[in-house]
Coordinates of C-alpha atoms in Angstrom, one line a residue:
Chain A
M439 CA 159.1 106.2 -3.9
T440 CA 160.9 103.8 -1.5
R441 CA 164.5 104.6 -0.5
N442 CA 166.8 101.8 -0.4
A443 CA 169.9 101.7 1.8
A444 CA 172.3 99.4 3.6
T445 CA 172.2 99.0 7.5
R446 CA 175.8 99.3 7.5
D447 CA 175.7 103.0 6.1
G448 CA 173.4 103.6 9.3
Y449 CA 176.2 102.4 11.5
G450 CA 178.9 104.7 9.9
Q451 CA 176.5 107.8 10.0
A452 CA 175.7 107.0 13.8
L453 CA 179.5 107.0 14.6
L454 CA 180.0 110.5 13.1
D455 CA 177.0 111.8 14.9
L456 CA 178.6 110.4 18.1
A457 CA 181.9 112.0 17.4
G458 CA 180.9 115.0 19.6
N459 CA 181.3 112.8 22.7
E460 CA 185.1 112.7 23.3
K461 CA 185.0 109.3 25.1
V462 CA 183.8 107.6 21.7
V463 CA 186.6 105.6 20.0
V464 CA 186.5 103.5 16.9
L465 CA 188.5 100.4 16.5
E466 CA 189.1 98.9 13.0
A467 CA 190.6 95.7 11.7
D468 CA 191.2 96.4 8.0
L469 CA 187.4 96.5 6.9
G470 CA 186.6 100.1 7.8
K471 CA 185.6 100.6 4.2
S472 CA 183.2 97.9 4.4
T473 CA 181.7 98.3 7.9
K474 CA 181.5 102.2 7.0
S475 CA 183.6 103.1 10.4
L476 CA 185.9 104.8 7.7
H477 CA 183.9 108.0 7.8
F478 CA 184.7 108.4 11.6
R479 CA 188.3 107.7 10.6
K480 CA 188.6 110.4 8.1
A481 CA 186.9 112.9 10.4
H482 CA 188.8 111.7 13.5
P483 CA 192.0 109.8 12.9
E484 CA 193.4 110.7 16.5
R485 CA 190.3 108.5 17.9
T486 CA 190.6 105.7 15.4
V487 CA 192.7 102.6 16.3
S488 CA 193.7 100.6 13.4
C489 CA 194.4 97.1 14.8
G490 CA 195.3 95.5 11.4
I491 CA 193.7 92.2 10.5
G492 CA 193.7 91.2 14.0
E493 CA 190.1 90.8 15.5
Q494 CA 191.3 89.0 18.9
N495 CA 193.6 92.1 19.6
M496 CA 190.9 94.5 18.3
L497 CA 188.4 93.3 21.1
L498 CA 190.7 93.4 24.0
V499 CA 192.2 96.8 23.1
G500 CA 188.5 97.7 23.3
A501 CA 188.1 96.2 26.7
G502 CA 191.2 98.2 27.9
L503 CA 189.7 101.5 26.6
A504 CA 186.5 100.7 28.1
S505 CA 188.0 99.8 31.6
S506 CA 189.5 103.2 31.4
G507 CA 186.3 105.0 30.7
F508 CA 186.3 105.3 26.8
I509 CA 183.3 104.1 24.6
P510 CA 185.0 101.8 22.0
F511 CA 183.0 100.8 18.9
A512 CA 184.9 97.9 17.0
S513 CA 183.9 96.7 13.7
T514 CA 184.6 93.9 11.2
F515 CA 182.7 91.4 9.2
A516 CA 180.1 89.4 11.2
I517 CA 181.9 86.2 10.4
F518 CA 185.3 87.4 11.7
T519 CA 183.7 88.7 15.1
E520 CA 183.4 84.9 15.8
R521 CA 187.1 84.4 15.7
A522 CA 187.3 86.4 18.7
F523 CA 184.3 85.0 20.4
E524 CA 186.4 84.0 23.4
Q525 CA 187.9 87.6 23.8
M526 CA 184.2 88.9 23.9
R527 CA 183.4 86.3 26.5
N528 CA 186.2 86.4 28.7
G529 CA 187.6 89.9 28.2
I530 CA 184.3 91.8 27.7
A531 CA 181.2 90.2 28.7
R532 CA 182.6 88.7 32.1
P533 CA 184.0 91.9 33.5
N534 CA 180.9 93.7 31.7
L535 CA 182.9 96.3 29.8
A536 CA 181.0 98.3 27.3
V537 CA 182.7 97.3 24.1
H538 CA 180.2 97.8 21.3
L539 CA 181.0 95.1 18.5
C540 CA 179.5 95.6 15.1
G541 CA 179.6 92.5 12.6
S542 CA 178.8 93.7 9.1
H543 CA 178.0 91.6 6.1
G544 CA 175.9 89.1 8.2
G545 CA 173.7 86.5 6.8
T546 CA 173.5 84.8 3.4
H547 CA 172.0 88.1 2.0
T548 CA 175.8 89.2 1.8
G549 CA 175.8 87.4 -1.6
T550 CA 178.5 86.6 -3.9
D551 CA 181.5 86.3 -1.4
G552 CA 180.0 83.0 -0.8
S553 CA 179.6 80.8 2.4
S554 CA 182.9 81.8 4.0
A555 CA 181.7 85.3 4.4
Q556 CA 178.0 84.7 5.1
S557 CA 177.7 84.4 9.1
I558 CA 174.8 82.4 10.0
E559 CA 175.5 81.9 13.7
D560 CA 176.7 85.1 14.9
L561 CA 173.5 86.1 16.6
A562 CA 173.4 82.8 18.3
V563 CA 176.7 82.6 19.7
F564 CA 176.7 86.2 21.2
R565 CA 173.0 85.5 22.3
T566 CA 174.7 83.2 24.8
L567 CA 176.9 85.5 26.6
P568 CA 175.5 87.1 29.9
N569 CA 175.4 91.0 30.0
V570 CA 175.6 91.4 26.0
I571 CA 172.8 93.2 24.3
V572 CA 172.3 91.7 20.9
L573 CA 171.0 93.8 18.0
H574 CA 170.0 93.2 14.2
P575 CA 168.3 96.3 12.9
S576 CA 166.3 96.3 9.4
D577 CA 167.1 99.6 7.9
D578 CA 169.7 102.4 8.0
V579 CA 167.4 104.8 10.2
S580 CA 167.0 102.2 13.1
T581 CA 170.5 101.3 12.9
R582 CA 171.6 104.7 13.4
L583 CA 169.3 105.4 16.1
L584 CA 170.0 102.2 17.9
T585 CA 173.8 102.5 17.6
M586 CA 173.6 106.0 19.3
Q587 CA 171.7 104.4 22.1
L588 CA 174.4 101.9 22.6
A589 CA 176.8 104.6 23.6
E590 CA 174.5 105.3 26.7
T591 CA 174.2 101.8 27.7
N592 CA 177.3 100.8 29.8
A593 CA 176.9 97.3 28.5
P594 CA 178.6 95.3 25.8
S595 CA 176.9 94.7 22.7
Y596 CA 176.9 92.9 19.5
M597 CA 175.1 94.4 16.4
R598 CA 174.8 92.7 13.0
T599 CA 174.5 95.0 10.0
A600 CA 173.9 94.0 6.4
R601 CA 176.1 94.6 3.4
N602 CA 173.4 95.0 0.7
K603 CA 170.5 97.5 0.4
T604 CA 167.0 96.9 1.5
P605 CA 163.9 99.2 1.8
V606 CA 164.2 102.1 4.3
L607 CA 161.2 101.6 6.8
Y608 CA 161.7 104.5 9.2
D609 CA 162.3 107.7 7.4
D610 CA 158.9 108.9 8.8
M611 CA 159.0 107.1 12.1
D612 CA 159.0 109.0 15.2
P613 CA 162.6 108.3 16.4
S614 CA 161.6 107.9 20.2
A615 CA 159.7 104.8 18.9
I616 CA 162.9 103.1 18.1
Q617 CA 164.4 101.9 21.4
I618 CA 166.6 98.8 22.3
G619 CA 164.8 96.1 23.8
K620 CA 161.4 97.2 22.1
G621 CA 160.0 95.5 19.2
I622 CA 158.4 97.6 16.5
E623 CA 155.0 97.0 15.2
L624 CA 154.8 97.7 11.4
M625 CA 151.6 96.1 10.4
D626 CA 148.4 95.1 12.7
G627 CA 146.6 92.0 11.8
K628 CA 145.0 89.5 14.0
D629 CA 145.4 86.1 12.2
V630 CA 149.1 85.6 12.7
A631 CA 152.1 87.5 13.7
I632 CA 155.3 87.6 11.9
I633 CA 158.4 88.4 13.9
A634 CA 161.4 89.2 12.0
C635 CA 164.7 91.0 12.1
G636 CA 167.4 92.6 9.7
V637 CA 166.9 92.1 6.0
L638 CA 163.9 89.8 6.6
V639 CA 161.6 92.5 8.0
S640 CA 160.9 94.1 4.6
E641 CA 160.5 90.5 3.1
S642 CA 157.9 89.9 6.0
L643 CA 156.0 92.9 5.1
K644 CA 155.9 91.8 1.5
A645 CA 154.7 88.4 2.8
A646 CA 152.1 90.1 4.8
E647 CA 150.7 91.8 1.7
M648 CA 150.6 88.5 -0.1
L649 CA 148.6 87.0 2.7
Q650 CA 146.3 90.0 2.9
K651 CA 145.4 89.3 -0.7
E652 CA 144.1 85.9 0.4
G653 CA 142.2 87.6 3.4
I654 CA 144.8 86.6 5.9
H655 CA 145.6 89.7 8.3
A656 CA 149.0 89.4 9.7
T657 CA 150.9 91.6 12.3
V658 CA 154.4 92.3 11.5
V659 CA 157.0 93.1 14.1
D660 CA 160.6 94.2 13.7
M661 CA 162.3 92.6 16.5
H662 CA 165.6 94.3 16.3
T663 CA 166.7 93.5 19.6
L664 CA 167.3 89.7 20.1
K665 CA 168.5 90.2 23.8
P666 CA 167.1 91.5 26.1
L667 CA 164.0 90.1 24.1
D668 CA 160.8 92.0 24.3
G669 CA 158.7 89.4 26.1
K670 CA 155.8 91.6 26.8
L671 CA 155.2 92.3 23.1
I672 CA 155.5 88.4 22.5
E673 CA 152.6 87.7 25.0
A674 CA 150.5 90.5 23.3
L675 CA 151.1 89.0 20.1
V676 CA 150.0 85.5 21.2
Q677 CA 147.0 87.0 22.8
R678 CA 146.1 88.9 19.8
C679 CA 147.1 86.3 16.9
G680 CA 147.4 82.9 18.5
A681 CA 150.1 81.8 16.0
L682 CA 153.5 83.1 15.3
V683 CA 156.2 83.0 12.7
T684 CA 159.7 84.2 13.1
A685 CA 162.0 85.3 10.0
E686 CA 165.9 85.7 10.1
D687 CA 168.8 85.3 7.6
H688 CA 170.6 83.3 10.2
N689 CA 170.6 79.5 11.1
V690 CA 167.3 78.5 12.6
I691 CA 169.4 77.1 15.5
G692 CA 170.0 79.8 18.0
G693 CA 168.8 83.0 16.5
L694 CA 165.5 85.0 16.8
G695 CA 163.5 81.8 16.4
S696 CA 165.2 80.2 19.1
A697 CA 164.8 83.2 21.3
V698 CA 161.1 83.2 20.7
A699 CA 160.5 79.7 21.2
E700 CA 162.5 79.9 24.5
Y701 CA 160.3 82.6 25.5
L702 CA 156.9 80.8 24.6
V703 CA 157.7 77.5 26.3
S704 CA 158.5 79.1 29.6
N705 CA 155.6 81.8 29.5
I706 CA 152.7 81.4 27.0
M707 CA 152.3 78.5 24.5
A708 CA 151.3 79.3 20.8
P709 CA 152.3 77.6 17.3
L710 CA 155.5 78.7 16.1
E711 CA 156.9 78.4 12.5
M712 CA 160.6 79.4 12.2
V713 CA 161.7 80.6 9.0
G714 CA 165.5 80.7 8.8
V715 CA 168.8 78.9 7.1
K716 CA 167.8 75.3 7.8
D717 CA 171.3 74.3 9.3
R718 CA 173.4 74.4 6.1
F719 CA 175.9 76.7 4.7
G720 CA 175.4 79.1 1.7
E721 CA 177.1 79.6 -1.6
S722 CA 178.0 82.5 -4.0
G723 CA 175.0 84.1 -5.3
Q724 CA 172.8 87.6 -5.5
A725 CA 171.3 88.8 -2.3
D726 CA 167.9 88.0 -3.8
E727 CA 168.7 84.6 -5.2
M728 CA 170.3 83.6 -1.7
L729 CA 167.0 84.2 0.1
D730 CA 165.1 82.2 -2.5
L731 CA 167.6 79.4 -2.1
M732 CA 167.7 79.4 1.7
E733 CA 163.9 79.4 1.6
I734 CA 163.7 82.6 3.6
S735 CA 162.3 85.2 1.1
S736 CA 158.6 86.7 1.4
E737 CA 156.9 83.6 -0.4
F738 CA 158.4 81.2 2.3
I739 CA 157.5 83.5 5.0
A740 CA 153.9 83.8 3.7
K741 CA 153.8 79.8 3.5
A742 CA 155.0 79.5 6.9
A743 CA 152.2 81.9 8.2
K744 CA 149.7 79.8 6.8
R745 CA 151.3 76.7 8.4
A746 CA 151.2 78.7 11.8
L747 CA 147.6 79.7 11.1
S748 CA 146.5 76.1 10.5
R749 CA 148.1 74.8 13.7
K750 CA 145.9 77.2 15.9
Chain B
M1050 CA 209.9 104.0 46.5
S1051 CA 213.2 104.1 48.3
K1052 CA 213.3 100.4 49.7
S1053 CA 216.4 98.8 49.8
V1054 CA 217.3 95.6 48.1
A1055 CA 217.2 93.6 51.6
E1056 CA 213.8 95.2 52.2
L1057 CA 212.5 94.0 48.9
Q1058 CA 213.9 90.6 49.4
E1059 CA 212.1 90.3 52.8
M1060 CA 209.0 91.5 51.2
A1061 CA 209.2 89.0 48.4
R1062 CA 209.9 86.3 51.3
K1063 CA 206.6 87.1 53.0
C1064 CA 204.7 86.9 49.5
R1065 CA 206.2 83.5 48.9
V1066 CA 204.9 82.5 52.5
E1067 CA 201.5 83.6 51.7
I1068 CA 201.5 82.1 48.2
V1069 CA 202.2 78.6 49.5
K1070 CA 199.7 79.1 52.3
M1071 CA 197.1 80.0 49.9
V1072 CA 197.5 77.1 47.5
H1073 CA 198.0 74.8 50.7
R1074 CA 194.8 76.1 52.3
A1075 CA 192.7 75.7 49.1
Q1076 CA 194.4 72.4 48.1
A1077 CA 194.4 74.0 44.5
G1078 CA 196.0 76.6 42.5
H1079 CA 199.1 77.5 40.8
P1080 CA 202.1 77.9 43.2
G1081 CA 204.9 77.4 40.5
G1082 CA 204.3 80.5 38.5
S1083 CA 203.3 82.6 41.4
L1084 CA 206.8 81.8 43.0
S1085 CA 208.7 82.6 39.8
E1086 CA 207.1 85.9 39.3
I1087 CA 207.0 87.1 43.0
D1088 CA 210.3 88.8 42.9
L1089 CA 209.4 91.0 39.8
I1090 CA 206.1 91.9 41.1
T1091 CA 207.2 92.8 44.4
A1092 CA 209.9 95.2 42.9
L1093 CA 207.5 96.6 40.4
Y1094 CA 204.9 97.3 43.2
A1095 CA 207.3 98.5 45.8
T1096 CA 209.4 100.7 43.7
R1097 CA 207.4 101.9 40.6
M1098 CA 203.7 101.5 40.4
R1099 CA 202.1 105.0 41.0
I1100 CA 199.1 103.7 42.8
R1101 CA 196.9 104.7 45.8
P1102 CA 195.8 101.5 47.7
Q1103 CA 193.1 103.4 49.5
E1104 CA 191.8 104.6 46.2
P1105 CA 192.1 101.5 44.0
K1106 CA 190.1 103.2 41.1
W1107 CA 192.2 106.4 41.1
P1108 CA 191.8 107.3 37.3
D1109 CA 195.4 108.1 36.9
R1110 CA 196.9 105.0 38.4
D1111 CA 199.2 102.8 36.6
R1112 CA 197.7 99.6 35.5
F1113 CA 199.3 96.1 36.4
I1114 CA 197.8 93.3 34.2
L1115 CA 198.6 90.0 35.2
S1116 CA 197.8 88.3 32.1
K1117 CA 199.3 85.0 33.3
G1118 CA 196.2 85.2 35.7
H1119 CA 196.3 81.7 37.2
A1120 CA 199.4 82.9 38.9
S1121 CA 197.1 85.0 41.1
P1122 CA 198.5 84.0 44.6
G1123 CA 201.3 86.1 43.7
M1124 CA 199.3 89.1 42.8
Y1125 CA 197.0 88.8 45.9
S1126 CA 200.0 88.5 48.2
I1127 CA 201.4 91.6 46.9
L1128 CA 198.0 93.3 47.0
A1129 CA 197.9 92.5 50.7
E1130 CA 201.3 93.8 51.3
M1131 CA 200.6 97.0 49.6
G1132 CA 197.4 97.5 51.5
F1133 CA 194.8 97.0 48.7
I1134 CA 193.2 94.3 50.6
E1135 CA 193.7 92.8 54.1
H1136 CA 195.9 89.7 54.8
E1137 CA 192.7 88.1 56.2
D1138 CA 191.4 88.2 52.7
L1139 CA 193.9 86.0 51.3
K1140 CA 192.0 83.1 53.1
S1141 CA 189.2 83.6 50.6
Y1142 CA 191.4 82.3 47.6
R1143 CA 189.3 80.0 45.7
V1144 CA 186.5 79.9 48.3
L1145 CA 183.0 80.5 47.4
G1146 CA 182.1 84.4 47.4
G1147 CA 185.8 85.1 48.0
I1148 CA 187.3 88.4 46.4
C1149 CA 190.3 86.3 45.7
Q1150 CA 189.0 84.3 42.8
G1151 CA 191.0 81.4 41.1
H1152 CA 192.0 83.8 38.6
V1153 CA 192.6 87.5 39.3
D1154 CA 189.2 89.2 38.5
M1155 CA 188.6 93.0 38.2
K1156 CA 185.1 92.6 39.3
W1157 CA 185.9 90.8 42.6
C1158 CA 189.2 92.1 43.9
P1159 CA 190.4 95.8 44.6
G1160 CA 193.5 96.6 42.9
V1161 CA 192.9 94.2 40.0
D1162 CA 192.5 96.0 36.8
F1163 CA 192.1 93.0 34.4
S1164 CA 189.9 89.8 34.7
A1165 CA 192.4 87.3 33.4
G1166 CA 192.1 83.3 33.1
S1167 CA 192.5 82.9 29.5
L1168 CA 196.0 83.3 28.5
G1169 CA 197.2 85.5 25.6
M1170 CA 194.6 88.3 26.3
G1171 CA 196.6 90.6 28.8
L1172 CA 198.8 92.2 26.5
S1173 CA 196.1 93.5 24.2
F1174 CA 194.1 94.7 27.2
G1175 CA 197.1 96.5 28.3
M1176 CA 197.4 98.1 24.7
G1177 CA 194.0 99.3 25.4
C1178 CA 194.9 100.8 28.7
A1179 CA 197.7 102.5 26.9
V1180 CA 196.0 103.9 24.1
A1181 CA 193.4 105.5 26.5
A1182 CA 196.3 107.0 28.7
R1183 CA 197.7 108.6 25.5
L1184 CA 194.3 109.9 24.5
E1185 CA 194.0 111.5 27.7
N1186 CA 197.4 112.8 27.8
S1187 CA 198.1 111.1 30.9
N1188 CA 201.6 110.1 32.0
R1189 CA 200.1 106.7 33.5
R1190 CA 201.7 103.4 32.2
A1191 CA 200.4 100.0 31.7
F1192 CA 202.7 97.1 32.9
V1193 CA 201.8 93.7 31.6
M1194 CA 203.1 90.6 33.1
L1195 CA 203.1 87.8 30.5
G1196 CA 204.1 84.1 31.0
D1197 CA 206.5 82.4 28.6
G1198 CA 204.0 79.5 27.7
E1199 CA 201.3 82.1 26.6
M1200 CA 203.6 83.4 24.1
Q1201 CA 202.4 80.4 21.9
E1202 CA 198.9 81.9 21.7
G1203 CA 198.7 83.8 18.1
S1204 CA 197.1 86.9 19.9
I1205 CA 200.2 87.9 21.7
W1206 CA 201.8 88.6 18.4
E1207 CA 198.9 90.5 17.2
A1208 CA 199.1 92.7 20.2
A1209 CA 202.9 92.8 19.7
M1210 CA 202.7 94.0 16.3
A1211 CA 200.0 96.7 17.0
A1212 CA 201.6 97.9 20.0
A1213 CA 204.8 98.6 18.1
H1214 CA 202.9 100.0 15.3
H1215 CA 201.3 102.6 17.5
E1216 CA 204.6 103.3 19.2
L1217 CA 203.1 102.9 22.6
G1218 CA 205.9 103.9 24.9
N1219 CA 203.6 103.8 27.9
L1220 CA 203.3 99.9 27.4
K1221 CA 205.8 98.0 29.6
V1222 CA 205.7 94.2 29.4
I1223 CA 207.8 91.8 31.9
L1224 CA 208.1 88.4 30.6
D1225 CA 208.3 85.7 33.3
R1226 CA 210.4 83.2 31.5
N1227 CA 210.2 80.2 33.8
R1228 CA 210.5 77.4 31.0
I1229 CA 207.6 75.4 32.4
Q1230 CA 203.9 75.3 31.2
N1231 CA 200.9 73.1 32.6
D1232 CA 202.0 69.8 30.7
D1233 CA 205.7 70.1 30.8
F1234 CA 208.7 72.1 30.0
C1235 CA 208.2 74.9 27.1
E1236 CA 210.9 73.1 25.4
E1237 CA 208.9 70.0 25.0
Q1238 CA 205.5 71.5 24.4
M1239 CA 206.5 74.1 21.7
R1240 CA 210.0 75.5 21.1
M1241 CA 210.1 79.3 21.0
F1242 CA 213.7 79.4 19.8
D1243 CA 215.3 83.0 20.2
I1244 CA 212.7 85.0 22.3
P1245 CA 214.7 88.2 22.6
A1246 CA 215.3 88.2 18.8
K1247 CA 211.6 88.0 18.2
W1248 CA 210.5 90.8 20.2
K1249 CA 213.3 93.1 18.8
S1250 CA 212.0 92.0 15.2
F1251 CA 208.7 93.2 16.1
G1252 CA 209.9 96.6 17.0
W1253 CA 210.2 96.4 20.8
N1254 CA 212.9 97.6 23.2
V1255 CA 214.3 94.5 24.8
K1256 CA 216.4 93.7 27.9
E1257 CA 217.2 90.4 29.5
I1258 CA 217.6 90.0 33.4
D1259 CA 217.8 87.3 36.1
G1260 CA 214.3 87.5 37.6
H1261 CA 215.4 86.6 41.1
N1262 CA 218.4 89.0 41.5
M1263 CA 216.9 91.9 43.1
S1264 CA 219.3 94.4 41.9
E1265 CA 219.2 93.2 38.3
I1266 CA 215.3 93.5 38.6
L1267 CA 215.6 97.1 39.5
E1268 CA 218.1 98.0 36.7
G1269 CA 215.5 96.3 34.5
L1270 CA 212.8 98.2 35.7
D1271 CA 215.0 101.5 35.4
F1272 CA 215.4 100.3 31.6
L1273 CA 211.4 100.0 31.3
E1274 CA 211.1 103.5 32.5
A1275 CA 214.2 105.0 30.7
E1276 CA 213.3 108.1 28.6
E1277 CA 215.2 106.7 25.7
N1278 CA 212.8 103.7 25.8
C1279 CA 209.6 105.5 25.8
N1280 CA 209.7 105.8 21.9
G1281 CA 207.8 102.6 21.7
P1282 CA 206.8 99.5 23.7
S1283 CA 209.5 97.8 25.9
I1284 CA 210.0 94.3 27.3
L1285 CA 212.0 92.8 30.1
I1286 CA 212.7 89.2 29.7
A1287 CA 213.2 88.0 33.2
H1288 CA 214.9 84.4 33.5
T1289 CA 213.2 82.9 36.4
I1290 CA 212.9 79.5 38.2
K1291 CA 209.4 78.0 38.3
G1292 CA 208.6 77.5 42.0
A1293 CA 211.4 79.6 43.2
G1294 CA 212.2 79.3 46.9
V1295 CA 210.7 76.0 47.5
S1296 CA 213.2 73.2 46.7
Y1297 CA 210.8 70.4 45.6
M1298 CA 208.7 72.8 43.4
E1299 CA 211.7 74.4 41.5
N1300 CA 211.8 73.4 37.9
N1301 CA 209.1 70.9 38.5
P1302 CA 206.3 70.8 36.0
S1303 CA 204.1 68.9 38.5
F1304 CA 203.9 72.3 40.6
H1305 CA 202.6 74.3 37.8
G1306 CA 199.1 73.6 39.1
A1307 CA 199.1 71.4 42.2
A1308 CA 199.2 72.0 45.9
P1309 CA 201.6 70.8 48.6
N1310 CA 200.2 68.1 51.1
D1311 CA 200.8 68.9 54.6
E1312 CA 204.2 67.4 54.9
Q1313 CA 205.5 69.4 51.8
F1314 CA 203.8 72.5 53.4
H1315 CA 205.6 72.1 56.4
Q1316 CA 208.9 71.7 54.4
A1317 CA 208.1 74.9 52.3
M1318 CA 207.6 76.9 55.7
I1319 CA 211.0 75.8 57.1
E1320 CA 212.7 76.7 53.6
L1321 CA 211.1 80.0 53.5
G1322 CA 212.3 81.0 57.1
E1323 CA 208.8 80.9 58.4
V1324 CA 209.2 78.0 61.1
E1325 CA 212.3 76.4 62.4
A1326 CA 213.3 73.1 61.4

């Protein structure tokens, strides 16, 4: 039976698993209960810094800590990380200080809180910053493993996690197969390749099953790292399938689709269909309702795959 | 540590000369705020900072964070005086590839611990340094220099609240209250009313001084270091004159971010006692 979990729980678990490293410090902005850093706070209050509802301050407190040799993990809602974008830019990315920022509740899948809480641009904005690693994992297992790897990177990062539960994909996966910068092939087919991130990875697997019933064989890739992008894998997918689809719960401007498109135009051409939020804001609704409203659920990914296929 | 007031004044005079030379050479930069802060920075570096100029990354060094990072000529001049960099390096101010970037940058210049340039950020960074020192049980301090204009940034008050909440007695702020910001006098741009009362109400230890009177500056630094003021963060509000030491720059908003021409440069060198009239 499929286990369901939220990626934010994987983040919370990773912080606990990292606690043995005395240099790991957790920063909160009054949303630890939501981002799941609260478990670390309970176990290690002396290494948890409450910054109140003050994201700009939080990020630069992190920068000061990182400059002194600590490994700060700061979290808030994805939408509120954007409020501190310039702090991330000037205070963290520019001096290349390894502050790890996690934005939970990313995307329209966040649901009933409505459009003010549904970040659809976080991946785009942080992807523009030199030095910054950008991650959007698909399940709690990979979130935990990737978060733990961040502690070893010596580079700043932004990771988006999700509020709501989705199917767990990697309970039986060899952990060494989950690495920052390496896409993961979940299904192998030679007609079309679907490259997805976050909550749309499981939707893409559903789409691939739909396509299979129609005799279309899709490769499905979990591209949990948007930056640095796994260009080698994209080239292999183009050679194998000749047509690509990207799928993300994010504006089609600037996210995973844009990253793949940028790679294609500079390296190897192939038709690309981008499934994502069509440059509009969301509204209150259940997670599954939002994916349908935004036309990014499995059914829409399958349709996009057929369009991509027809353009070969 | 045992420099006399006269020696400190002479050190600051030499720094003033370098500040004006740097800005004149580059024909760009920020002389006004560099000249207003320099007596404070000189006293701090020459008498208080626990630092090793030959080992700039010594982990237990006190941190100095120039939040008003555009006033970089002031900091570069003292770094040269202290031996972190060579006086020759000052010629690289605003020059391609030079260690003296337009705004102080920790990636470029030895002795710089914060990459500045965007106002309102230094206090938060200093708070992070102070938390780090506490976590390591180190007695190192974080000194942060703020400008008065940048107090208009909301993030300053996020940090002010957080530092008091966390009772960071190792966080020490010096406010360069020179009353002028980029476009005009602060009073015209955004009135800030009772600044000492604001900081007191945020839970800080507060003292006001004349930021050009070397004896008062030393007393002010004593205040920042006093045991009874290490229960939480402290701020020294230093009343200064923008452009102090060069008559035509003093209290003149035009010299917040403008270079003197050759004639003005010559006059400044006379006024600073570098050349004879």
